[in-house]
Amino acid sequence: MRRPSWVPEGTDLDKPNAARVYDYYLGGSHNFEADREMARKALALWPELPQIMRSNRAFLRRAVTFLAEQGVTRFLDIGSGIPTFGAVHEIARAIRPEAEVVYVDRDPVAVAHSRLLLEDDPASAVVQADLRDVDDLLARPEVAELLAAGEPVAVLLVAVAHFVSDDEEPWRLVGVIRDALPPGSALVLSHASLEGRPDQAEDHQKLYRMTPTPLTMRTREQITAMFAGFELVEPGVVYLPQWRPDQPESVGEHPERMTGVAGVGFRP
């Protein structure tokens, strides 16, 4: 196979990668046959996965647009994957051309891809760090510089906190990030919910237990608790399609089938 220019040297093209599988679900082009094969196996167990991933990505787009319209120009995207299909910097700069973005991911493959894709973008940076080691993440020069100016920063934890187990204390980790943010900053969070499809929740978690990134689905109450210290904006923590939809009719009759909830809050 000819190696595309965006693929870093040393990448095993025959081994599936979670970030590229996600890109495939979104309809992107940064994936290979090994990634597509893994996705097909997952779809056999959970046919709605692409719709769920796209609904999550659509929430990210609406949330970033909303915050950019509120004047936010600094974004910290934790668990960013590969910033290709509807990336944060593209969304934000459509409204705020001066927007700066720091992408953070723990996956070395996603980080290497991201650095190649953004090497000519001086207002975007890519950091390899792990949310579970939050002190190390916040100490990285690119992250520290983003926070140091004292201007509001939007922290994106979009479909990432459910990859942190209860034992790893996701509520504490989010609290550490909150305390490091300047006033007026925002938290954008989406999370897999137990209530959305209780009939499928255990199968969904079993699916992810077969990967290096097991999933912990949580109740809406547990997810809402991650916004402690933030003032939630309307409509609060709701199913993905229900958060400020572009058109009310786009929500559909069963938003719970997207199995995720989301919200945005500001730090006073």
Short mmCIF file of N, CA and C in Angstrom, two decimals, residues 45-49 52 162 191-210 213-220 222-223 239 256-260:
data_model
loop_
_atom_site.label_atom_id
_atom_site.label_comp_id
_atom_site.label_asym_id
_atom_site.label_seq_id
_atom_site.Cartn_x
_atom_site.Cartn_y
_atom_site.Cartn_z
N LEU A 45 -22.67 -5.56 15.80
CA LEU A 45 -23.19 -5.59 17.16
C LEU A 45 -24.04 -4.36 17.48
N TRP A 46 -23.71 -3.23 16.85
CA TRP A 46 -24.37 -1.96 17.19
C TRP A 46 -24.55 -1.15 15.91
N PRO A 47 -25.59 -1.43 15.14
CA PRO A 47 -25.76 -0.81 13.81
C PRO A 47 -25.86 0.72 13.84
N GLU A 48 -26.25 1.30 14.97
CA GLU A 48 -26.45 2.74 15.02
C GLU A 48 -25.19 3.52 15.36
N LEU A 49 -24.04 2.84 15.48
CA LEU A 49 -22.82 3.53 15.88
C LEU A 49 -22.49 4.75 15.02
N ILE A 52 -24.65 7.62 16.04
CA ILE A 52 -24.29 8.11 17.36
C ILE A 52 -23.05 9.00 17.27
N HIS A 162 -16.09 9.11 29.42
CA HIS A 162 -16.55 7.73 29.62
C HIS A 162 -15.46 6.70 29.39
N HIS A 191 -21.13 12.52 26.93
CA HIS A 191 -20.82 11.29 27.67
C HIS A 191 -21.86 10.23 27.35
N ALA A 192 -21.43 8.99 27.23
CA ALA A 192 -22.35 7.88 27.01
C ALA A 192 -23.23 7.67 28.23
N SER A 193 -24.53 7.56 28.00
CA SER A 193 -25.50 7.51 29.09
C SER A 193 -26.11 6.11 29.22
N LEU A 194 -26.33 5.71 30.48
CA LEU A 194 -26.99 4.43 30.75
C LEU A 194 -28.47 4.48 30.44
N GLU A 195 -29.08 5.66 30.58
CA GLU A 195 -30.53 5.74 30.42
C GLU A 195 -31.00 5.66 28.97
N GLY A 196 -30.15 6.10 28.03
CA GLY A 196 -30.60 6.21 26.65
C GLY A 196 -31.11 4.90 26.06
N ARG A 197 -30.30 3.85 26.17
CA ARG A 197 -30.68 2.54 25.65
C ARG A 197 -30.32 1.48 26.69
N PRO A 198 -31.07 1.39 27.79
CA PRO A 198 -30.72 0.44 28.84
C PRO A 198 -30.69 -1.01 28.34
N ASP A 199 -31.45 -1.29 27.28
CA ASP A 199 -31.46 -2.65 26.73
C ASP A 199 -30.16 -2.99 26.01
N GLN A 200 -29.41 -1.96 25.60
CA GLN A 200 -28.18 -2.17 24.84
C GLN A 200 -26.92 -1.79 25.62
N ALA A 201 -27.08 -1.19 26.77
CA ALA A 201 -25.93 -0.61 27.47
C ALA A 201 -24.86 -1.64 27.78
N GLU A 202 -25.25 -2.80 28.29
CA GLU A 202 -24.24 -3.79 28.66
C GLU A 202 -23.51 -4.33 27.43
N ASP A 203 -24.25 -4.58 26.34
CA ASP A 203 -23.60 -5.04 25.11
C ASP A 203 -22.62 -4.00 24.59
N HIS A 204 -23.01 -2.72 24.71
CA HIS A 204 -22.15 -1.63 24.25
C HIS A 204 -20.84 -1.62 25.05
N GLN A 205 -20.97 -1.78 26.36
CA GLN A 205 -19.77 -1.79 27.20
C GLN A 205 -18.92 -3.03 26.95
N LYS A 206 -19.56 -4.16 26.70
CA LYS A 206 -18.82 -5.38 26.37
C LYS A 206 -18.02 -5.20 25.09
N LEU A 207 -18.61 -4.52 24.12
CA LEU A 207 -17.92 -4.25 22.86
C LEU A 207 -16.62 -3.50 23.11
N TYR A 208 -16.68 -2.49 23.93
CA TYR A 208 -15.49 -1.68 24.18
C TYR A 208 -14.49 -2.37 25.11
N ARG A 209 -14.95 -3.36 25.88
CA ARG A 209 -14.01 -4.10 26.71
C ARG A 209 -13.06 -4.94 25.86
N MET A 210 -13.41 -5.14 24.61
CA MET A 210 -12.55 -5.91 23.69
C MET A 210 -11.50 -5.03 23.04
N THR A 213 -9.59 0.60 24.92
CA THR A 213 -10.26 1.75 25.53
C THR A 213 -11.65 1.34 26.04
N PRO A 214 -11.72 0.62 27.20
CA PRO A 214 -13.02 0.23 27.74
C PRO A 214 -13.87 1.43 28.10
N LEU A 215 -15.17 1.23 28.09
CA LEU A 215 -16.15 2.32 28.21
C LEU A 215 -16.92 2.16 29.52
N THR A 216 -17.12 3.27 30.23
CA THR A 216 -17.96 3.29 31.43
C THR A 216 -19.13 4.23 31.18
N MET A 217 -20.29 3.65 30.91
CA MET A 217 -21.49 4.46 30.73
C MET A 217 -22.02 4.87 32.10
N ARG A 218 -22.60 6.07 32.20
CA ARG A 218 -23.03 6.60 33.50
C ARG A 218 -24.44 7.18 33.40
N THR A 219 -25.02 7.42 34.56
CA THR A 219 -26.36 8.02 34.61
C THR A 219 -26.26 9.52 34.31
N ARG A 220 -27.38 10.10 33.95
CA ARG A 220 -27.40 11.54 33.71
C ARG A 220 -27.01 12.31 34.97
N GLN A 222 -24.91 11.33 37.34
CA GLN A 222 -23.46 11.24 37.48
C GLN A 222 -22.74 12.17 36.49
N ILE A 223 -23.28 12.25 35.28
CA ILE A 223 -22.66 13.09 34.25
C ILE A 223 -22.84 14.57 34.59
N TYR A 239 -30.04 14.85 25.95
CA TYR A 239 -29.57 13.93 24.91
C TYR A 239 -28.94 14.74 23.76
N GLU A 256 -33.09 9.70 22.62
CA GLU A 256 -32.38 8.81 23.54
C GLU A 256 -31.65 7.68 22.81
N ARG A 257 -32.00 7.43 21.56
CA ARG A 257 -31.34 6.36 20.82
C ARG A 257 -29.89 6.70 20.50
N MET A 258 -29.52 7.97 20.65
CA MET A 258 -28.13 8.35 20.45
C MET A 258 -27.27 8.02 21.66
N THR A 259 -27.88 7.53 22.73
CA THR A 259 -27.23 6.96 23.92
C THR A 259 -26.20 7.89 24.58
N GLY A 260 -26.26 9.15 24.31
CA GLY A 260 -25.32 10.07 24.94
C GLY A 260 -26.03 11.34 25.37
#
